[in-house]
Coordinates of C-alpha atoms and ligand atoms in Angstrom, one line a residue:
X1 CA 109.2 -120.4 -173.4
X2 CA 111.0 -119.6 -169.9
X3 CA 110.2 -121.1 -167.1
X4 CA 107.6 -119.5 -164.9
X5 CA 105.9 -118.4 -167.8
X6 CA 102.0 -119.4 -168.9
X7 CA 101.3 -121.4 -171.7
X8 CA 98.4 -121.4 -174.3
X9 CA 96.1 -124.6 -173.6
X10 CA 96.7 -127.1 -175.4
X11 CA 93.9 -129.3 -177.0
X12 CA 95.1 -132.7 -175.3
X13 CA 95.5 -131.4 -171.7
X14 CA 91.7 -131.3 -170.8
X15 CA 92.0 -135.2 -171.9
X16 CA 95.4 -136.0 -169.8
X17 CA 94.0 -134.3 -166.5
X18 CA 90.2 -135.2 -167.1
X19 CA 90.6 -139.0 -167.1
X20 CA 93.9 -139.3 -165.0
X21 CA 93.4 -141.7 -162.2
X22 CA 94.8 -138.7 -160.0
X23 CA 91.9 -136.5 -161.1
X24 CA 89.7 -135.6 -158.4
X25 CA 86.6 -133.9 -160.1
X26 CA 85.6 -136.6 -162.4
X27 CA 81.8 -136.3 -163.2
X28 CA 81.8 -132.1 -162.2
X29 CA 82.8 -131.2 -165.8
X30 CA 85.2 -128.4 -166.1
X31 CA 88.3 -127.7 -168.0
X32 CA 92.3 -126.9 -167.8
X33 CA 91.9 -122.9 -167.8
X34 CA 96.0 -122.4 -167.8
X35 CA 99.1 -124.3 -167.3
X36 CA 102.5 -122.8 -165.7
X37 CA 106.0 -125.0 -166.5
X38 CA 108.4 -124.1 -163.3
X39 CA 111.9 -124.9 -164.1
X40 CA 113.5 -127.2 -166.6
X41 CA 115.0 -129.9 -164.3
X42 CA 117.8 -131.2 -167.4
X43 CA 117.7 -133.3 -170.5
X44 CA 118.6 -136.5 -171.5
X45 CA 119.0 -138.3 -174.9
X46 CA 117.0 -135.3 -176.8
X47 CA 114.3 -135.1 -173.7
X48 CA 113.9 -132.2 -171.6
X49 CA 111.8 -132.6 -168.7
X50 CA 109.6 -129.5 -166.9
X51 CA 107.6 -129.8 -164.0
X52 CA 104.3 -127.9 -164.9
X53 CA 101.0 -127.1 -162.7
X54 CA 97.9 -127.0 -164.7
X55 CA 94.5 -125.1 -163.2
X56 CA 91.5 -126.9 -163.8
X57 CA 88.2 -124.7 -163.3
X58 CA 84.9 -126.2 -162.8
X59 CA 82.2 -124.8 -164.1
X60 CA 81.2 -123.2 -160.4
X61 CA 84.0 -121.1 -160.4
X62 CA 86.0 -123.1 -158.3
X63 CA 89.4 -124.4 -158.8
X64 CA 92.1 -126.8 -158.1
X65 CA 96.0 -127.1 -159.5
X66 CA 97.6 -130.7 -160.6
X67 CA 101.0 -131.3 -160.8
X68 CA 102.0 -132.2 -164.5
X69 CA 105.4 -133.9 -165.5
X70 CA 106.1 -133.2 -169.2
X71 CA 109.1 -134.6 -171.2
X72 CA 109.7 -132.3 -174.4
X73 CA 111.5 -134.0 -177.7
X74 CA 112.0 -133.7 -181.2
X75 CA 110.8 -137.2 -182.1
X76 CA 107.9 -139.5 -180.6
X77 CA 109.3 -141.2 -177.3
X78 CA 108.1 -144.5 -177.6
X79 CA 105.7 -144.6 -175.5
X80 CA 103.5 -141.7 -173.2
X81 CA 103.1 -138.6 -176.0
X82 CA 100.6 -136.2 -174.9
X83 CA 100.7 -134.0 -178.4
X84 CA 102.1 -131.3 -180.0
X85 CA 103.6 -128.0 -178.2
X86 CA 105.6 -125.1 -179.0
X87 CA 108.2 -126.9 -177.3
X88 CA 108.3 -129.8 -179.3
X89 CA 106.3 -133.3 -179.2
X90 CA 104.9 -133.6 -175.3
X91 CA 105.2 -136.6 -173.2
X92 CA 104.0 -137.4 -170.1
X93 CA 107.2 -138.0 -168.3
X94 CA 106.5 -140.8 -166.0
X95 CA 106.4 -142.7 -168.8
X96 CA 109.4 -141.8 -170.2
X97 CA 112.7 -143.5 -168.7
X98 CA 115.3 -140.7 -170.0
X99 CA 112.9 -138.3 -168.2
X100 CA 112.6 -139.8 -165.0
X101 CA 116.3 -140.0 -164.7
X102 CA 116.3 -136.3 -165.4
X103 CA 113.9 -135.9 -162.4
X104 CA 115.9 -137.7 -160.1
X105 CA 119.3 -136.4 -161.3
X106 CA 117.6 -133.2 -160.5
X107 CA 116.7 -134.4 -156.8
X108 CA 120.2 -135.1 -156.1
X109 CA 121.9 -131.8 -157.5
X110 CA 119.7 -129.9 -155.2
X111 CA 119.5 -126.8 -158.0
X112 CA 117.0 -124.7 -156.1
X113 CA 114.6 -122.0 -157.3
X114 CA 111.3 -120.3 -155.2
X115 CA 109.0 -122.7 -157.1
X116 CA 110.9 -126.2 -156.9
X117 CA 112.8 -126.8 -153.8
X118 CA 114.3 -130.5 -153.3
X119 CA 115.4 -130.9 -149.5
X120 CA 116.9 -134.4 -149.1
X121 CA 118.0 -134.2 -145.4
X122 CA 118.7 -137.9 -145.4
X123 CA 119.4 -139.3 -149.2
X124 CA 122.4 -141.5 -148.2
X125 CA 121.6 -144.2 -150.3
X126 CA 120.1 -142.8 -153.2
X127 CA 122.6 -142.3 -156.6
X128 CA 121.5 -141.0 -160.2
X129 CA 122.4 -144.4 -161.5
X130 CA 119.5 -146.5 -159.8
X131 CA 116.6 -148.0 -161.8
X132 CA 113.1 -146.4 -161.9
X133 CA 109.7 -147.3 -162.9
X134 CA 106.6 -146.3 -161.9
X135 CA 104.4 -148.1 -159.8
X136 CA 101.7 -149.9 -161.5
X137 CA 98.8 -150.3 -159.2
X138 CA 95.7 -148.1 -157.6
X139 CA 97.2 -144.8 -156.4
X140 CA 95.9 -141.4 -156.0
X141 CA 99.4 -139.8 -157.1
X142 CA 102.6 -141.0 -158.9
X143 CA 105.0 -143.7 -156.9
X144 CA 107.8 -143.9 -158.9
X145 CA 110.0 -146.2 -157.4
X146 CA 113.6 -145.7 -156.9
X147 CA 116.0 -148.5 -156.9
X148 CA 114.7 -151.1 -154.1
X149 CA 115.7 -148.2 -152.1
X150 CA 112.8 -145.3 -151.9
X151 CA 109.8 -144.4 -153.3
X152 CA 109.4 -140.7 -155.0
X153 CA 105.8 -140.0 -154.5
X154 CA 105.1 -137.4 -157.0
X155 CA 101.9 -135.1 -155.5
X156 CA 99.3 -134.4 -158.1
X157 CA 96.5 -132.5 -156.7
X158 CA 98.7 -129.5 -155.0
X159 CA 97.2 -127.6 -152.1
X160 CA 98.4 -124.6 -150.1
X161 CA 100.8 -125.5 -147.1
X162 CA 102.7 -128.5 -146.1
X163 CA 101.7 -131.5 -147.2
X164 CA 100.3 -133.5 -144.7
X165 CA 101.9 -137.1 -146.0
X166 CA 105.4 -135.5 -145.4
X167 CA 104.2 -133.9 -142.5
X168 CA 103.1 -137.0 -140.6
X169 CA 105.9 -139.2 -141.8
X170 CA 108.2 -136.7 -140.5
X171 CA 106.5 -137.0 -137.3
X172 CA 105.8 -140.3 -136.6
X173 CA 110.1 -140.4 -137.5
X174 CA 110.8 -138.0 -134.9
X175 CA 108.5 -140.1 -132.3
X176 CA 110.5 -143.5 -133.5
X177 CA 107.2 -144.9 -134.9
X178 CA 108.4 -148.1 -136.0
X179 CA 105.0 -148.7 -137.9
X180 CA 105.3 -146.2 -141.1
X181 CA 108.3 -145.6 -143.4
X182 CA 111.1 -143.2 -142.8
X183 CA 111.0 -140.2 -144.8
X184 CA 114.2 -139.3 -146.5
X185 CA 113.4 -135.6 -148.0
X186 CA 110.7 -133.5 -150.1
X187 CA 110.7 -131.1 -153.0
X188 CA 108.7 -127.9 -151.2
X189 CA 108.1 -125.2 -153.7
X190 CA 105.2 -122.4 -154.9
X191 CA 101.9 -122.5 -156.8
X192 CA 102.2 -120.4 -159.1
X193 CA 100.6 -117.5 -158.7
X194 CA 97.9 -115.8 -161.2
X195 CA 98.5 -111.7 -161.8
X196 CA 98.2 -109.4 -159.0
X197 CA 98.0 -112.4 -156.1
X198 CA 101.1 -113.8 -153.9
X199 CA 102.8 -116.9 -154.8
X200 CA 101.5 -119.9 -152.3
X201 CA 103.5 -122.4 -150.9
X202 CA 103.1 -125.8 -151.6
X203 CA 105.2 -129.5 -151.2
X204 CA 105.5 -131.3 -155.1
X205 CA 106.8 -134.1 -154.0
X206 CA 108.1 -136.7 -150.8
X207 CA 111.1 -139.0 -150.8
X208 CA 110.7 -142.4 -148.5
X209 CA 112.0 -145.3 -147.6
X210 CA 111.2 -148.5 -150.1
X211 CA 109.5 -151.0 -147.9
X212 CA 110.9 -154.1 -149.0
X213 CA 109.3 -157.4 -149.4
X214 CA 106.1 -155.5 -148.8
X215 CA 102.6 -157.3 -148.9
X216 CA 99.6 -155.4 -149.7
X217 CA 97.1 -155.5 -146.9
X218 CA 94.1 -155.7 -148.9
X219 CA 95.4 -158.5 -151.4
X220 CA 96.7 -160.8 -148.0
X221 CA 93.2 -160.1 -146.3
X222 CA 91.1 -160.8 -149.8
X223 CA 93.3 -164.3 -150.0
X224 CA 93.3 -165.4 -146.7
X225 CA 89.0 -165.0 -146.7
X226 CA 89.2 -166.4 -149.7
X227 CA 91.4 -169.7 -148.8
X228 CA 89.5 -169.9 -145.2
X229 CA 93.0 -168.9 -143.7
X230 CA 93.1 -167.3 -140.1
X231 CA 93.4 -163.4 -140.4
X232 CA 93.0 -163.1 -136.5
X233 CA 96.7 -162.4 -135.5
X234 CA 97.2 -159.9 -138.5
X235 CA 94.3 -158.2 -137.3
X236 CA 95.6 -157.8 -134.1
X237 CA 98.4 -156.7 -135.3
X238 CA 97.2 -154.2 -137.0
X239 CA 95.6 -152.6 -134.4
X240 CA 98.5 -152.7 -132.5
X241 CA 99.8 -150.6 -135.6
X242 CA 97.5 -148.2 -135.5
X243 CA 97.3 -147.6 -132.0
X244 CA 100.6 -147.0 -132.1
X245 CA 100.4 -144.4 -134.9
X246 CA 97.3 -142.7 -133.3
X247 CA 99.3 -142.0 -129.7
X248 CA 102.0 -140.9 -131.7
X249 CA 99.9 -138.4 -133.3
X250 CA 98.3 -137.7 -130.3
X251 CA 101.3 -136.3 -128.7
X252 CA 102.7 -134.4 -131.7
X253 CA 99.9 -132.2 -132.7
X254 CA 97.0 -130.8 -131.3
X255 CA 94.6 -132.0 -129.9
X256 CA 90.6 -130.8 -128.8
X257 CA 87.1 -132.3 -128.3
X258 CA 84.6 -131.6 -131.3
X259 CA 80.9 -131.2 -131.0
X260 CA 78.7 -134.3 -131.7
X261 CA 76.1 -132.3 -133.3
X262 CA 78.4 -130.9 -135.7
X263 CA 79.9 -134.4 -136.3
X264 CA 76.6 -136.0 -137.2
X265 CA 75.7 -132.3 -139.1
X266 CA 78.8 -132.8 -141.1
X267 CA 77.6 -136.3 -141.8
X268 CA 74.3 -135.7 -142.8
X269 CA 75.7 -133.0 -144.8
X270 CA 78.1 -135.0 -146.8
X271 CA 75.6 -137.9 -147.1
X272 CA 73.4 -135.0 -148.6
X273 CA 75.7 -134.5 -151.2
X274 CA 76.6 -138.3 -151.9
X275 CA 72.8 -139.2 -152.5
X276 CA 73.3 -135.8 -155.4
X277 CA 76.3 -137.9 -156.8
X278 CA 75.1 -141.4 -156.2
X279 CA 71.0 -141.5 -155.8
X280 CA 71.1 -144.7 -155.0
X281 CA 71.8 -143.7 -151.3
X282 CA 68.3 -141.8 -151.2
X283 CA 66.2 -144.8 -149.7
X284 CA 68.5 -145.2 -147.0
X285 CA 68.8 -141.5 -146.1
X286 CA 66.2 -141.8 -142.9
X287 CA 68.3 -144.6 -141.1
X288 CA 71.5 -143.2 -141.6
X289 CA 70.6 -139.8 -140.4
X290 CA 70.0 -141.6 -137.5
X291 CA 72.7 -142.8 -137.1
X292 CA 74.6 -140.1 -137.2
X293 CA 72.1 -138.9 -134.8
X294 CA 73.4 -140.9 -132.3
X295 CA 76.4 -138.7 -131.7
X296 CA 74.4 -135.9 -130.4
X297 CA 74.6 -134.3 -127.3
X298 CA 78.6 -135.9 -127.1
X299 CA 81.6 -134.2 -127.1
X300 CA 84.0 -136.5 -128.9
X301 CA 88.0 -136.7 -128.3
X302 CA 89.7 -135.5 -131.6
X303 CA 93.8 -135.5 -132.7
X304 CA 95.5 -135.7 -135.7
X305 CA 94.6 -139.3 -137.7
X306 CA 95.2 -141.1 -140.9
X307 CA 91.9 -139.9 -142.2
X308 CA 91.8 -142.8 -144.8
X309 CA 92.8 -145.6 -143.3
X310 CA 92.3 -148.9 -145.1
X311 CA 93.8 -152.3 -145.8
X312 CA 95.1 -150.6 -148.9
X313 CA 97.1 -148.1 -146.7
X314 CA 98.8 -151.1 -145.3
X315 CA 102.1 -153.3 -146.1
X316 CA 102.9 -156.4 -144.4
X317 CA 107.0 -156.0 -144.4
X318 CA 108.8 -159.2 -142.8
X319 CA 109.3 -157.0 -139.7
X320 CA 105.7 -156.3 -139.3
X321 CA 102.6 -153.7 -140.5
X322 CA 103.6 -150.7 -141.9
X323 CA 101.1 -148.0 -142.6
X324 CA 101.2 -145.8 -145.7
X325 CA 99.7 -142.4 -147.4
X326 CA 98.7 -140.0 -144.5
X327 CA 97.2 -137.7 -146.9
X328 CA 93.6 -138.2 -145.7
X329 CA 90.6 -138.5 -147.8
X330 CA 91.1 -137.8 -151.1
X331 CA 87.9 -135.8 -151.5
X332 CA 88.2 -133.3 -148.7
X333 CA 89.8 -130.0 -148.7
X334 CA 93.4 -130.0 -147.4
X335 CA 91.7 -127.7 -144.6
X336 CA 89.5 -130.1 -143.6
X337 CA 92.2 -132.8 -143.7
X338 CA 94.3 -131.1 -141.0
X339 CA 91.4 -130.9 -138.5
X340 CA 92.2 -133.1 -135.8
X341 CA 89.7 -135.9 -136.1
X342 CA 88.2 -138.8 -133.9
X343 CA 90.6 -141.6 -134.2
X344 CA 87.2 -143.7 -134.7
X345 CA 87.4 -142.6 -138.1
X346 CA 90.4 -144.6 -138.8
X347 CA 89.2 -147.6 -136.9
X348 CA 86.4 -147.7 -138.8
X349 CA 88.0 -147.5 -141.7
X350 CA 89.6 -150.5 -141.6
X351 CA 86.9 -152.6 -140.4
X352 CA 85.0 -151.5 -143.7
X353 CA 87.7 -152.6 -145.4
X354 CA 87.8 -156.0 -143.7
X355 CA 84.6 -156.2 -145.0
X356 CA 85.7 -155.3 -148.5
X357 CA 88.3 -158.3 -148.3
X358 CA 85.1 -160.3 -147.9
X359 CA 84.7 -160.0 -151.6
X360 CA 87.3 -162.7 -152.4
X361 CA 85.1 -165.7 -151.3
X362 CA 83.5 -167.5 -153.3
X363 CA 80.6 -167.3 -151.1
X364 CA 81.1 -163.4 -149.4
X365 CA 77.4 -163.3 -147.7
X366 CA 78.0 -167.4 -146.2
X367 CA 78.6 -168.4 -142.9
X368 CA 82.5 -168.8 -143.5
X369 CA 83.1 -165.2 -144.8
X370 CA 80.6 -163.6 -142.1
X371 CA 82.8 -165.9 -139.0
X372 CA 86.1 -164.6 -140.7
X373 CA 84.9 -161.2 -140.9
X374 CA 83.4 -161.3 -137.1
X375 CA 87.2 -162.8 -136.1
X376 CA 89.1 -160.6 -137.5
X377 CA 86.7 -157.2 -136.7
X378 CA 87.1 -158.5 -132.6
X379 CA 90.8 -159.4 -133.0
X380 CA 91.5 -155.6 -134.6
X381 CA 89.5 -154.3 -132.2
X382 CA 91.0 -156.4 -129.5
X383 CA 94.1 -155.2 -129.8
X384 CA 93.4 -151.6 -130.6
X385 CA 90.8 -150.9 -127.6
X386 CA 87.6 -151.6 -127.6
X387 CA 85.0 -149.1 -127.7
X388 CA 83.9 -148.0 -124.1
X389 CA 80.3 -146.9 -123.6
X390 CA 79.0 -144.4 -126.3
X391 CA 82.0 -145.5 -128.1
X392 CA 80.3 -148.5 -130.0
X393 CA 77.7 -145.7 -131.6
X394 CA 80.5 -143.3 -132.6
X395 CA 82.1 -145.9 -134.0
X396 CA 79.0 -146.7 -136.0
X397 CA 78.4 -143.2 -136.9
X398 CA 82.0 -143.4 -138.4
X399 CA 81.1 -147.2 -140.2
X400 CA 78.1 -145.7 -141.4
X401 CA 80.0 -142.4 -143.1
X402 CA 83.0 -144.2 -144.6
X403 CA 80.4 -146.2 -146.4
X404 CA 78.3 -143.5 -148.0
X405 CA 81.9 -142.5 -148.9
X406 CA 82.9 -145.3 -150.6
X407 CA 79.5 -145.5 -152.7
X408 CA 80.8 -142.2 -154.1
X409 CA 83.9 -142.8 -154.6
X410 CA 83.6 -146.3 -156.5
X411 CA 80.2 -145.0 -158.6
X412 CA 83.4 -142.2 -159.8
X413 CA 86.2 -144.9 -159.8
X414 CA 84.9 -148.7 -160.0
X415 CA 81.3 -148.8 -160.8
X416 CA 81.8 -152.8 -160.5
X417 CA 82.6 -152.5 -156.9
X418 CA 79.6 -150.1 -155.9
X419 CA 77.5 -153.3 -154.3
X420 CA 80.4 -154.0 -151.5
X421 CA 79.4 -150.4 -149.7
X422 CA 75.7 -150.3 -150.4
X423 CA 75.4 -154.2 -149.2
X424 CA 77.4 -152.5 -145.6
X425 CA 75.0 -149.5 -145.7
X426 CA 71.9 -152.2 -146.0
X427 CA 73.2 -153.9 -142.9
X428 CA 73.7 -150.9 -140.9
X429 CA 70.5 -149.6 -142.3
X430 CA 67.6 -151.6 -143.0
X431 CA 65.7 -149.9 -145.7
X432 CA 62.1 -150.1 -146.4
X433 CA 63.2 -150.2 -150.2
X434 CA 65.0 -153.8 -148.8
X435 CA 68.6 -154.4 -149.8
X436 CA 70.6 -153.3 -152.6
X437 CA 70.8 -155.9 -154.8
X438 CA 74.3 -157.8 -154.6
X439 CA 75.4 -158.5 -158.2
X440 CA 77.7 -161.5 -159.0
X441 CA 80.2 -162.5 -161.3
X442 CA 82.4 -159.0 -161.9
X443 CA 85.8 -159.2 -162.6
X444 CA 87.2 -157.4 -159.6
X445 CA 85.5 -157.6 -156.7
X446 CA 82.4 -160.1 -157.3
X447 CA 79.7 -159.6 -154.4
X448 CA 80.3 -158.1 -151.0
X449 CA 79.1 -159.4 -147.6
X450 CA 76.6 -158.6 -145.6
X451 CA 78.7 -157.1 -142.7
X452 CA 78.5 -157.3 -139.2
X453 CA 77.7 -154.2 -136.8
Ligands
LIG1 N1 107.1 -146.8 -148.5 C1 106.7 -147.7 -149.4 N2 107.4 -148.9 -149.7 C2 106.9 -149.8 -150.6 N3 105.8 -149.6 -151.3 C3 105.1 -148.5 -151.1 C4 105.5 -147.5 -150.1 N4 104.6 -146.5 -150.1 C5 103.6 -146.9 -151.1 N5 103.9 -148.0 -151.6 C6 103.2 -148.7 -152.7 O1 102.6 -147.7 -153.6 C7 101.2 -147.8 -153.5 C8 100.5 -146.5 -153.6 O2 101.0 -145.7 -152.5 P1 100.1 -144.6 -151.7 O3 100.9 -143.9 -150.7 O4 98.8 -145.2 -151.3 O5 99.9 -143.6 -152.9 P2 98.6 -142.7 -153.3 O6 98.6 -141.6 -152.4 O7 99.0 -142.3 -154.7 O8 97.4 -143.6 -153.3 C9 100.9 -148.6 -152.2 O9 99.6 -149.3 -152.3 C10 102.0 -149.5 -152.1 O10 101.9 -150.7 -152.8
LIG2 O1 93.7 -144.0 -153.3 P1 93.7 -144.0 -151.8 O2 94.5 -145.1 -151.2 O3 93.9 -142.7 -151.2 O4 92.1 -144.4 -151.3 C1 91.0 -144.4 -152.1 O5 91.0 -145.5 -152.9 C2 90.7 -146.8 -152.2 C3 90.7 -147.9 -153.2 O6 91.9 -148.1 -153.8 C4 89.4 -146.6 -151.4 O7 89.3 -147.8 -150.6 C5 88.2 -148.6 -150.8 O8 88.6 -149.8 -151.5 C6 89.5 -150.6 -150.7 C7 89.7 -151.9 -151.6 O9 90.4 -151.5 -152.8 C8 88.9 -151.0 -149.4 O10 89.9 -151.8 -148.7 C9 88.5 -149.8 -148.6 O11 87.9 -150.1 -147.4 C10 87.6 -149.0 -149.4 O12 87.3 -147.7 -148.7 C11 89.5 -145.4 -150.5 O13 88.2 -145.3 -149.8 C12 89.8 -144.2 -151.3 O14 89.9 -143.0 -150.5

């Protein structure tokens, strides 16, 4: 097959997209209705790697494209085979070592066509010969780490237009942001486009810096709750972060005042939609409508943000936070993801994750883990500015929608970890139905605290 061309389904993709961690419609059914390899990027030791977008319909008609890495060989690799293709036994490539040298060998050559464009502007220290392996832990897309020099963040749900993790990182470089990691270069490219449409632009994939010696937020915030340790100063320091990031932003793109009505619309909307996927929400859909409520009648400030901005978007390098993955919420459209946004959002993002760190007490709802989570929620907002006047409800409004978020998302991605955002939509919202019932004893995050407001 030449590149460029469309291949016949085969029987294992549905399986390899469908229960990928990068998948975003798990639960909405659907299937892989074609699949596109771009160019052959090389071959190494018998394996020949292709880049390859596969469409996934859902059964409304809509669609959405995922960025596939497949390593082709004779023989079974020994480890990542997807199946059997008329271009020999497929792997999935990340797991392959021969073919991710073949990626990055490809990176650095700089061979160009109109679907796969790598632009490494500043790739100084990368060489062919460095070690690679993929990252290991939670992540939307692919990290495949380069060396302990950068990080190759291989998109997988592609979307129209510049991506918005290259795009910000390239900003906040410009602006001398000291707070997120420099970006070194990109592979831009096309969709590729079905009969009788144009082809769409699109990024595959972003090149940055390796932060090294790089703590996780969340795991240093889950310990330090945990051990009784003082998270105040990180706190602050975090805010500092963010404020830093969010003036930056502020000054780059553009920036407006949206409607408070629509804001609490929008939120009633999406909470409408979350009680579809996760009924459990229905008992408290009164209180939070009110909530939202609140925001009505306000115009709020709005700029670019982070969009999904958690302890897990965080890395504690020995020079200080850093703040990662500017790509927004994963569930949004990349439209909606480039509306500038009350930076509110973000803050309250992170003080629901604070929350979330709660979980690695022994004792989340006790006295201990409710003064370390009130320390550390008025050092963050200490340092980032506290909310002024109507403030303190919009950032409510924003606590209050990151949570029926977050019951979504972990009822589709850790149904163990579902009682941390419904015990944080209890608080906000007393129902009438009483508390969600905290569970004990799972393996990852064990009960969640009743969070302050
Ligand atoms: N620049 C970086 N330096 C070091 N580690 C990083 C860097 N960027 C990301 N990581 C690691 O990779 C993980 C996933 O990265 P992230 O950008 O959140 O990916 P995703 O969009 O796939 O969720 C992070 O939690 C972090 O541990
Ligand atoms: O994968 P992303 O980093 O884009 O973010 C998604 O996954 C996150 C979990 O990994 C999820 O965050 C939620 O869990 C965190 C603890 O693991 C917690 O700190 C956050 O507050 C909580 O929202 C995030 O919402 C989701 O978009």
């Amino acid at each position: 097959m030449t590149s460029g061309a469309m291949e016949q389904v085969p029987g294992w993709l549905n399986e390899h997209v469908g229960s990928a961690r990068w998948f975003g419609g798990k639960g909405r059914g659907g299937e892989v209705s074609r699949v596109v390899g771009l160019r052959w990027l090389g071959e190494r030791d018998g394996v020949r790697v292709r880049p390859e977008v596969a469409t996934w319909r859902y059964p409304d008609g809509s669609q959405e494209h995922y960025q596939l890495l497949v390593a082709y060989s004779d023989a079974e690799q020994p480890a990542g085979v997807l199946g059997p293709s008329s271009e020999g036994i497929a792997h999935d490539a990340t797991r392959v070592p021969a073919a991710l040298q073949v990626l990055l060998a490809s990176l650095l050559d700089g061979a160009q066509d109109e679907q796969w464009q790598p632009v490494i502007p500043d790739g100084r220290r990368l060489a062919a010969d460095l070690p690679l392996s993929v990252y290991g832990g939670e992540q939307s897309n692919t990290n495949v780490m380069v060396g302990d020099v950068a990080i190759l963040k291989l998109f997988r749900k592609l979307e129209p237009g510049r991506n918005l993790d290259i795009q910000v990182h390239d900003a906040l470089g410009r602006a001398s942001v000291g707070s997120a990691a420099r970006l070194y270069g990109w592979v831009a490219g096309e969709l590729p486009a079905a009969e009788g449409e144009e082809p769409v632009e699109t990024d595959y994939a972003m090149v940055v810096e390796q932060l090294q010696d790089a703590a996780d937020g969340f795991v240093m915030a889950r310990e330090a709750c945990a051990s009784g340790a003082d998270f105040s100063q990180e706190a602050a320091a975090l805010g500092e972060a963010l404020a830093e990031v969010h003036a930056a932003l502020h000054d780059t793109f553009d920036t407006t005042t949206v409607d408070g009505d629509e804001v609490a619309a929008t939120m009633a909307r999406r909470l409408d939609e979350a009680i579809e996927a996760a009924p459990v929400l229905s008992d408290h859909r009164d209180g939070l409508v009110q909530v939202f409520g609140r925001l009505a009648g306000h115009r709020l400030p709005a700029q670019r943000i982070h969009g999904d901005f958690h302890l897990g978007q965080t890395l504690r390098t020995p020079d200080g936070w850093r703040i990662i993955d500017f790509e927004g919420e994963p569930m949004k459209t990349l439209a909606e993801r480039r509306l500038p946004d009350s930076p509110w959002r973000d803050v309250a993002g992170m003080l629901r994750s604070f929350g979330y760190a709660t979980s690695g007490s022994d004792d989340p709802t006790g006295p201990a883990a409710r003064q370390w989570l009130a320390d550390v929620r008025a050092a963050f907002l200490g340092a980032y500015g506290e909310p002024r006047g109507g403030e303190a409800d919009v950032l409510s409004a924003y606590e209050a929608d990151k949570a029926t978020y977050e019951v979504v998302y972990e009822v589709r991605n850790r149904p163990d970890w579902l009682p941390i955002p419904m015990s944080a939509i209890s608080s906000i919202v007393p129902s009438r139905a009483g508390n969600y019932p905290l569970t004990s004893g799972t393996n990852h995050a064990g009960p969640a605290a009743d969070e302050e407001n």
